[in-house]
C-alpha cells in the first residue's frame, strides 16, 4: 500500500488569508493529509444551538481544493464554557474528591449522560454537514481519550453509572458479595445502592472493587466513542479513527479500536523518554535527543493490532515539545527516522503535529513544521525528504511477524491495583520482553488475549494475571513456543486466587506455591547467567525445570512447547529466554549493536540507528539517526 | 509459666465443613489458642438489630471441642455498611479535611458518640452470649487501634468533643489562653466554642494547641476501649486484650494497657523493616529476609510493660505479607527465631497470622500457616518445631532486667509537633539507645515515666521533653545510674519553655542555654570518639563535664549518678555512654557480633542470630536464623 | 547618614514590670529603634469595637522615655478570632481549593473587602491615636506580606475581584479572548462572569490566564497596603515602612515600595540557606553556619531599590531560628558580619528579631538578643560591638554602583508559569548573574525595568520574558554595555510569542529561531570555556557572534554595546561574560577568594569573609566571619 504524509492544522487559529497559502505549502512539501477541527466546538457553535459553519465550510474547501484530504475531528474534547451552564455536574472528579475546573481541555466525565447527549448532537451536525463532503476523507472522534488522567472520574454521574453496571454484571448483590469476598472485613453490601466508588477509603479498597471500577471506567470510554462512531458511520463512508496516546492504559484500546476503522496515535519520542518510557536516567541522557529505541515501535505494533492492521501516526513530534520535564530538540535526522520507522511498522500515514507553532495559549512552545513566524522549521526539510523518498521507493509491504507478544489491558489494571512490589508494572514487564525480542532482531506482532495465534512461531504472554480457560487451552494447543508467567492466571475474573493454585493449566504441571516481591537490588541469580529481580515465585510440579537459581530453585518450567517463567527476568535472562525459544523453532536471531533496531516487512529489512554515532551493521554502515532499507531476497 | 502457640482464624471465610478439620490440624500442630470474630459484625448482625448467632455459636463450639481456647474479638473495627445509614457522620476526617469512605476497615471516628453506643450495644450482646462460654478463654477489643493513621480525626464529632475536653482541662478560656501563650499572634479565644481543631492553618498552629489535640485524641482511644472493657468485664472472667501495632505512637499504649488484662501486638518483622523501622537502605538490604534485629524486641519489651507483665504476640508474620513496599519471604528458620525471641522476652503466647492464606479481598497475598489451597505453607513446620521444643524445654522464667529505658508517648507527640530538625524523631532516639544497650548484650525493661524504678542499675530516659517535678525527684533519688537528655524537661506541661531554663533539676547544675539542629552530615566530634548529630545543645553549669567536643564544649555533664546528655549521640558515642554507665555500676557487658542479640531470663540466656551467615559466639556457634538456649548457672 | 541599630519587641508578651528594664538594656546595648505592635490586635481590641489602649499607651511611653524611637506596626496580619464571626469568608483558599483555618497568622484573603474595611478601621484608630506621638518615629504596615504563601487565594472574594479586574483591563470579553488566544481549545468566554480562577484545571490553564491572575494577585497586595498607607500618611509625619521577606516573588515589591517611605526586610541567612537559597547540598554544608555569601546582599540591593534608597533590615537573625529544616547556630562573628554587610549596602537601620526568645507559642525556638530566662544570648555582644564600631567609625556613604542588574517580578511570574525545564527559575537566573558580578568584586544596583539607567557602565537584564518597546529602546540607547537574554522579550504583554520572533529589538539583528530545555547534566560546551545548561536557544541574524558552542552554533551575539545571550550560562561562562563586559568599559574587576565578598560605598571598600577559615586578601588578612573596612582614596 502507498504510504502518505500529513499534518495537523487549525484554520481557526490563523487569519483566513493564510489558509490557501498554507495549503499550497503543505502540498509542495509532499503532504496529502490534513487533520482539522477537533478543538473547534466554540467556533462552530458560539452560543448554545447557534451555529457558524461558514468558516469551517471554507476551510475544508480551501484545503480540499488544494489537493489535500481532510481528517475531520469531532470537537468533543473541548466543550465550550457555556456547556457548563447547561451541565454543571459534567466535570470529572479526581481521586482526591475534587471537581476539576474549566480552562484547559478534556474537562468532562465519560459517564455524564447529559454531556454525551450534547456530543451526539454536535457529532450528528458534523456528520450531516460533512459526511458526504468530497474533501473529508477520514474522521477522528474526540482527541486523545485518557490524556491527562481523564478516564477515571469519581463524580456522582460515575457513581450512579457504576451501580447500574454492577447490577447488570452481577445480577444480585449476593453474587457480588461472594465474587468479591466482601465477607473479609464485613464489607458485604445489602444493595447495589450502597456501593460507592473506591475513593478515600481508610486503607486500600477490595481489589475486586477496584478492578470492577477500572473495567467500568474503560467501558465508559468505549461507550462514549461508540456513540460518535455510530452517528458518523450512518452518514459517511469515510473511515473513522481516534488518536491514542503513549502508555495510556486506563482504557482498553482493543475494545475501542473494534469500533474504529483506523487506529492512530500521537508519537512524541523525546517527551515520552522524559515522562513515561520508564527508563533509567542513564538511558534518558543517552537518548535525550533521539528517544527510546523501542518505545515508539512498541506502540506502533500495539496500535496496529488495535486497528486490525490499519493505523497511522496522527501526531508526530517534529521538534521540541512544551510539556515534558525537559524539552530538547531532536538530533538532526530523527524526524525522518521516526517517520520511516512508522512506515516500517505498517503505518498508512504519518502526520506531523502541528503544521505551525502557535504563538499563544497552552502549547505555544510546541514546535511545528513551521515556526510561529511562518518560516519553515528544521523538521520541514526532513518531512520533505521522506516525501521524496516515498515517491522514489517501493511501497512498504506488511508481513506477519514470527513472534506474537500478548498485551492485556485488564492485566495492566490488575497489576496497578496490586503490584505487590513498589517498582512493578505490567506495562514495563511486557515492554521488557518486547525489548529483548528487538535486541534479537525479531519483528513482533502484539495481540490481545483474544488474538489469532495462527502462523506465529513464538508467543510471549508475560504477566497475564487473569487467563480464561479458553485462552489457556488455545495457548496449549497453538503449536508455537509459548512463554507465560510470572503471575500467569494468578487470579480469577473477580481478582480471587484460584484453587488449585495458579496457573492451573491442564497439561502443564506447574504450581506457584508462593510469591514474593524483592527490593530491586536483591536479585536471585540464575544458573548460566542472568537474574530474577522484583517479583519471584516458588514453583512446584513435575514439569521440566529449564531454568533454576544458583541454589537450585526452579525459575522456569516447561511441558512440551509451553514454558512457565516464575519471575521477572533481567535483560540477560530475557535475552537467554528469547534465544532459547527462537532456537527451538529454528527462528534466526541477530545480536544488534546498542541502539540499532531492525524491522522486517514483506519485501525489505529496515535498519534504524537510534544513536548519535555512526554504526556498522551487517547491512552496511549507518550514520547517526540513519535509516537503511535492505531489500529482502 | 507455660508458653503457648496459637493462630488467627476466620470461620466466616471458609465453608463450614472445613472448620472441624482445621481445628484438628491446629491441635496436631501444637497450637492451643485461636482468635476469631474481630471482623465479623456483618455476619452476626446482617441487618440492623437482626442477628445470626448460629454460625458463631457453632464455630466456637467446634474449635473448643477440638481442644482449642478461643480469643473472641469484638467486631468494632469493621462496622457494616448499614451503620453509615444510621450514622452518616461517623466517618473520620483526615488532615486534608476529607471524609474517609467505606470499603476497607477502621472507618470510624473515635469521638463519635453514636457509633460508640453501637459498639456498646454489640459488645454487650457478645459478652452476654459468650461471657461464660467454657471455650472463650480470652477477649480482644476491636483490632489494631491506630492502624492506617486512624487515631486522629478532624470530624465535627471530634471538634465538639475536643472543646468539651479543653473546658474540663482548663476550666476557663483565660487559663487556656495563658497556658498556651495565645497572646503571641492575637490567637486568644473568647470562649471554648471558638477553638477549632488544628487543621489547615496558614503556618503551623500553636504547639500547645497541637499537643492538647494529640492528648485528647489519645484519650478518645482509651475511652473507646474502656467502654468495651467495662462491658466485657461485667460479664466474663476471661482476660481482656487488645492487639497493638508496631511503631504506632498516636495513642498512649500504657494508658490503654491499664484497662486491659493482657497486651498483645502484631509483629511483622519483614514488613516493618520496609516501612517503619527507620533504618538505612543498607540495613534494609542486609536484613531483608530477617527483619531488623532490635525492632521486634523493642516492642516486646515496650508492650510487656504496657501489659504490666502479661503480653502476647497476637499476629506473628509467617511468610510474605501483602502490604509493604517489598514483600520477601523470610529466611528459613526466622519464623522459629521470631517465636522464640518473643518467648525470651516473656510472651505468654505467640499466634500466627493467619491460619490460612485467604484467596480473596485485601489481604489475599498475606501468607498463612497454610496456603490458600489448604496445603501447609513453609511456616507450619517451623511452628510445629517450636511446639515440640516448648514441650521438651524448661519454661521461660521472666526476670527484671538490669536496665530500664523510659518511653513516653507524650514526649513522642511533642517531638512530632516540634522536631526542630527534619530528620529527628523521639521514637528513633529511644530506639537508638535501645540498640546500644542490645549491642552491649544487656536485657532491657521499658517503662513509662510513671514506672517503678526499684531494682534497676541503670535508667536511660532520653528525650523526655516534659518531666514532672515528681519524675525529676524520683530519678535523682532512685540510686541507679541515670541518663537524661537531650531535650530533657525542655517544656512544661503546656509546651512552654521553663524558667530557669531546662532541665531545671534540683541537684543537677546543668542548664541548656541554646539548642540547635544540624544537617545530618554536619556532626560535632566528641573527644575520645563518636559524635553528636542532628540535635545539639549548649550546656552551662557547675556539674562535671564527662564528655566534651574536640573544641572543648560540654556534651555530657554529671552530678552524682545523674548524667545529662546534650545531644543526639551516634552509634559509637551511645556505645561509649552505655559502657561507661555499666562500668560505674559493675554491670557486665559484651561485644556481640553484628546481628547477634542476647536476652536473659531468670534461668537462661537466649542467643539469636539475625544474620544469614553462621556466627561464633562465646556460647557456641549459631547457624543462620539460629536460636541458642544457654542455661544460666 | 548615621546608621542605627534596633530590635523587635512585644510588650504584650511580657510582664509590665519588665518593660522599663528591657528598655534600659536596649539603650545600654546601643540600640535606638524598637518595633512593636504588629501582632497585638486582640490586646488592643479584645472584643469587636471594645478597646484597651492603656497598655499600648504605656508601652510606647516607657520605651520612648528611655530614649528609644518606636516603629509602630499595624496589627492586620493577625486578625483576632472574633473577626471570623463577622467575616466567615475572609479566609484564603489554597490551590487545592481548601479554606485555610484560624490558629496561626496571615489568615486573610487580600481581596476580601469586608476585612479590608476592618483594617481601615483599626489603622485609622492607630493613626489617630499615635500619629503625632513624639515616640512613634516610624510605621510598619501589617507584617511580611506573602509569607507562608499568602498572596494567592482562590476564594470567592478573589474570584469576584478578578473578574472586575479583567473587565477593567480588557474592556470587552472579545479583547480578552483575543489577547489570551482562547480560541486554542475552545476556551473563549462569552462574558467576564464565566472566568474562573485558574485552579484545578485538567491540564495546565492558559498561561495568559495564569499570568493575569498573578498580576491581579500582586495588585491586591498593593491595594491592601495602599489603603493603610493613605490613612497613616494623613495622620502622621513619620515614615511608613513594610517588612518584606526573602525570595518572596508573589507580589511586585517595587510597586508596593512606591507607596512606602522606607522598605525593610527580614534577613534570616541560615534559615534561607536551608529553605530557599536554591544552592546545592555541598554549599548548604559549607555555609551552614554562615549563610549564602550572596543571598542577603542580593536582597539588600533589591530592596534598596524598592525603597528608592531608603531601606532597613527590620528583622536580623541573631541565632538559631525555629522554622528551617535545620536550625544551626551562627558561627561567632556572623551576626556582626551580617549587620555590617547591611550597612555596607546602605541600610539605615538593622533591627534584631527578637529582643528576647519567647518561651511559648509558635516561635519559642527562635532565638533573640536575650534568652528566655532574661540572660543575654551570644548575639547581644556582637550587636553591642557593632554599636561601638558605629560610634567610632565614619558614616557609611552610599554611591551608585558601576553595574545595574534588572529584576522584574512580572518576568518571575512568567517563568514560574512556563519554566519550560523542570529546574529553571527566573529568580535563580538573576541570582546567578548577581553571583558572577560579586565574584568579580563588583558592587551592584538592582533596578526595576522602569529604573533609571543613567550613570551605569554595565546593565545586565537576563530573562526578561516581556520587554516593552520603551524598555528595548532605552537599553539600546543608554550607552552602557548591556546584556540581555535568554528569553529576552520572548512574549508580549499577554504571554503570546511575538512576530517577528524574539527578541525583535530594532538595531539588534538577532532572532531566536528555536528554544529547548535540557536535562541539567546535558550541557552545551562553549568555545573558550564554560557551558550552557538547562535552557538553550538557537540564534540567527547578522549580529556579531561573540560566543559559540564548540560545534560553532552561536551562543551570544552582539551589536554595538548590546549583547544577546542565548542560554543559561554556568559559573565559568557567566564569569567570562562579566569580565568581557567589564573590560569593554574599562571597569576593573578582581578575583576574590571563595566566600569573600566586597562592597564599595562612596568612601570605603568593605571586605566580608563568609567562610569559617582565615583568608588573605589584597586588603589584608581577614579572620573567619571577619569584616574589613578599607578607606577609599
Ligand atoms: Zn496531542
Ligand atoms: Zn493485622
Ligand atoms: Zn518574621
XYZ file of N, CA and C in Angstrom, chain A residues 188-270:
249
model
N -19.769 -6.645 53.188
C -20.897 -7.090 52.373
C -21.973 -6.009 52.287
N -22.454 -5.820 51.084
C -23.491 -4.825 50.826
C -24.861 -5.471 50.885
N -25.861 -4.654 51.218
C -27.242 -5.114 51.214
C -27.939 -4.798 49.895
N -27.396 -3.837 49.171
C -27.987 -3.487 47.880
C -26.941 -2.765 47.046
N -27.153 -2.739 45.742
C -26.201 -2.057 44.864
C -26.101 -0.571 45.173
N -27.170 -0.019 45.719
C -27.160 1.413 46.008
C -26.193 1.790 47.125
N -25.713 0.790 47.843
C -24.754 1.091 48.915
C -23.314 1.154 48.416
N -23.095 0.760 47.188
C -21.710 0.654 46.715
C -21.194 2.000 46.240
N -20.167 2.480 46.903
C -19.535 3.729 46.490
C -18.384 3.445 45.534
N -17.930 4.476 44.887
C -16.695 4.349 44.119
C -15.536 4.133 45.105
N -14.495 3.432 44.666
C -13.391 3.126 45.590
C -12.469 4.324 45.790
N -12.906 5.259 46.622
C -12.162 6.514 46.807
C -12.075 6.857 48.280
N -10.901 7.308 48.690
C -10.669 7.813 50.045
C -11.001 6.796 51.128
N -10.857 5.521 50.828
C -11.014 4.524 51.882
C -9.831 4.625 52.851
N -10.017 4.071 54.038
C -9.021 4.232 55.103
C -7.734 3.506 54.747
N -7.855 2.254 54.354
C -6.718 1.593 53.719
C -7.221 1.136 52.357
N -6.451 0.336 51.620
C -6.843 0.101 50.233
C -8.202 -0.583 50.149
N -8.972 -0.274 49.098
C -10.252 -0.954 48.900
C -10.018 -2.392 48.440
N -11.058 -3.156 48.471
C -11.019 -4.515 47.936
C -10.530 -4.470 46.480
N -9.504 -5.246 46.147
C -9.007 -5.193 44.760
C -10.087 -5.578 43.744
N -11.016 -6.416 44.140
C -12.113 -6.761 43.228
C -12.982 -5.533 42.950
N -13.185 -4.721 43.968
C -13.925 -3.475 43.843
C -13.178 -2.537 42.879
N -11.881 -2.408 43.093
C -11.076 -1.530 42.247
C -11.063 -2.014 40.805
N -10.905 -3.317 40.616
C -10.834 -3.840 39.251
C -12.166 -3.635 38.524
N -13.260 -3.866 39.232
C -14.563 -3.628 38.608
C -14.668 -2.173 38.178
N -14.208 -1.276 39.009
C -14.299 0.143 38.672
C -13.398 0.493 37.490
N -12.241 -0.141 37.407
C -11.365 0.097 36.264
C -12.006 -0.425 34.976
N -12.629 -1.598 35.051
C -13.299 -2.139 33.857
C -14.464 -1.254 33.442
N -15.253 -0.876 34.433
C -16.366 0.032 34.169
C -15.862 1.313 33.498
N -14.813 1.896 34.062
C -14.313 3.169 33.535
C -13.861 3.016 32.095
N -13.200 1.910 31.804
C -12.768 1.650 30.432
C -13.969 1.523 29.506
N -14.973 0.816 29.952
C -16.156 0.643 29.108
C -16.892 1.954 28.874
N -16.799 2.869 29.836
C -17.442 4.164 29.614
C -16.792 4.912 28.456
N -15.479 4.738 28.312
C -14.793 5.362 27.181
C -15.276 4.740 25.881
N -15.354 3.409 25.871
C -15.808 2.728 24.653
C -17.235 3.145 24.302
N -18.076 3.256 25.319
C -19.457 3.667 25.095
C -19.506 5.065 24.504
N -18.695 5.961 25.054
C -18.647 7.341 24.593
C -18.207 7.395 23.138
N -17.161 6.653 22.818
C -16.640 6.655 21.453
C -17.641 6.021 20.486
N -18.235 4.932 20.929
C -19.155 4.197 20.059
C -20.339 5.075 19.658
N -20.796 5.893 20.595
C -21.921 6.769 20.293
C -21.582 7.684 19.119
N -20.351 8.165 19.065
C -19.951 9.029 17.954
C -19.796 8.228 16.667
N -19.169 7.070 16.798
C -18.922 6.259 15.610
C -20.229 5.899 14.913
N -21.217 5.517 15.703
C -22.485 5.102 15.098
C -23.126 6.240 14.313
N -23.039 7.418 14.856
C -23.628 8.572 14.169
C -22.896 8.867 12.864
N -21.554 8.864 12.941
C -20.781 9.189 11.731
C -20.980 8.109 10.659
N -20.904 6.862 11.091
C -20.969 5.763 10.131
C -22.278 5.773 9.356
N -23.353 6.225 10.028
C -24.645 6.274 9.341
C -24.682 7.394 8.311
N -23.701 8.259 8.340
C -23.777 9.454 7.498
C -22.564 9.645 6.584
N -21.604 8.757 6.668
C -20.376 8.957 5.894
C -19.733 7.615 5.588
N -19.070 7.555 4.432
C -18.313 6.348 4.089
C -16.846 6.459 4.460
N -16.444 7.647 4.877
C -15.030 7.826 5.209
C -14.682 7.040 6.471
N -13.467 6.535 6.532
C -13.085 5.751 7.708
C -13.025 6.623 8.969
N -13.277 5.993 10.089
C -13.342 6.699 11.374
C -12.152 6.272 12.228
N -11.483 7.257 12.800
C -10.286 6.981 13.615
C -10.380 7.697 14.953
N -9.481 7.324 15.833
C -9.242 8.104 17.056
C -7.756 8.051 17.333
N -7.228 9.162 17.885
C -5.783 9.230 18.140
C -5.463 8.866 19.580
N -4.866 7.680 19.754
C -4.448 7.215 21.080
C -3.183 7.943 21.524
N -2.908 7.825 22.832
C -1.660 8.383 23.367
C -0.693 7.247 23.717
N 0.521 7.620 24.096
C 1.528 6.648 24.507
C 1.365 6.277 25.969
N 1.558 5.007 26.256
C 1.457 4.475 27.624
C 0.191 4.959 28.315
N -0.896 4.902 27.611
C -2.185 5.229 28.221
C -2.903 3.887 28.404
N -3.011 3.436 29.627
C -3.557 2.094 29.853
C -4.863 2.118 30.631
N -5.459 3.286 30.800
C -6.660 3.347 31.628
C -7.919 2.874 30.904
N -7.851 2.706 29.582
C -8.983 2.081 28.898
C -8.450 1.058 27.893
N -9.300 0.164 27.495
C -8.904 -0.941 26.631
C -8.898 -0.466 25.176
N -7.706 -0.273 24.654
C -7.575 0.265 23.298
C -8.028 -0.746 22.239
N -7.983 -2.017 22.578
C -8.509 -3.008 21.630
C -10.015 -2.863 21.514
N -10.664 -2.687 22.676
C -12.120 -2.587 22.647
C -12.568 -1.334 21.895
N -11.978 -0.211 22.183
C -12.316 1.000 21.448
C -11.969 0.827 19.968
N -10.828 0.198 19.731
C -10.377 0.001 18.349
C -11.355 -0.813 17.512
N -12.058 -1.718 18.149
C -13.007 -2.546 17.396
C -14.118 -1.714 16.760
N -14.393 -0.553 17.323
C -15.412 0.324 16.747
C -14.849 1.269 15.696
N -13.534 1.316 15.566
C -12.900 2.258 14.635
C -12.514 1.548 13.346
N -12.313 2.335 12.318
C -11.777 1.779 11.076
C -10.257 1.854 11.062
N -9.761 2.912 11.637
C -8.310 3.138 11.690
C -7.974 3.591 13.097
N -6.921 2.988 13.664
C -6.400 3.497 14.932
C -5.226 4.406 14.618
N -5.184 5.561 15.248
C -3.999 6.421 15.107
C -3.419 6.664 16.491
N -2.196 7.133 16.490
C -1.636 7.510 17.807
C -0.697 8.678 17.657
N -0.392 9.280 18.796
C 0.364 10.530 18.841
C 1.729 10.228 19.423
N 2.743 10.323 18.598
C 4.066 9.813 18.935
C 5.033 10.951 19.231
N 5.421 11.060 20.490
C 6.304 12.131 20.951
C 7.534 11.517 21.600
N 8.471 11.021 20.792
C 9.569 10.220 21.353
C 10.377 10.924 22.445
N 10.672 12.203 22.251
C 11.507 12.877 23.258
C 10.713 13.186 24.519
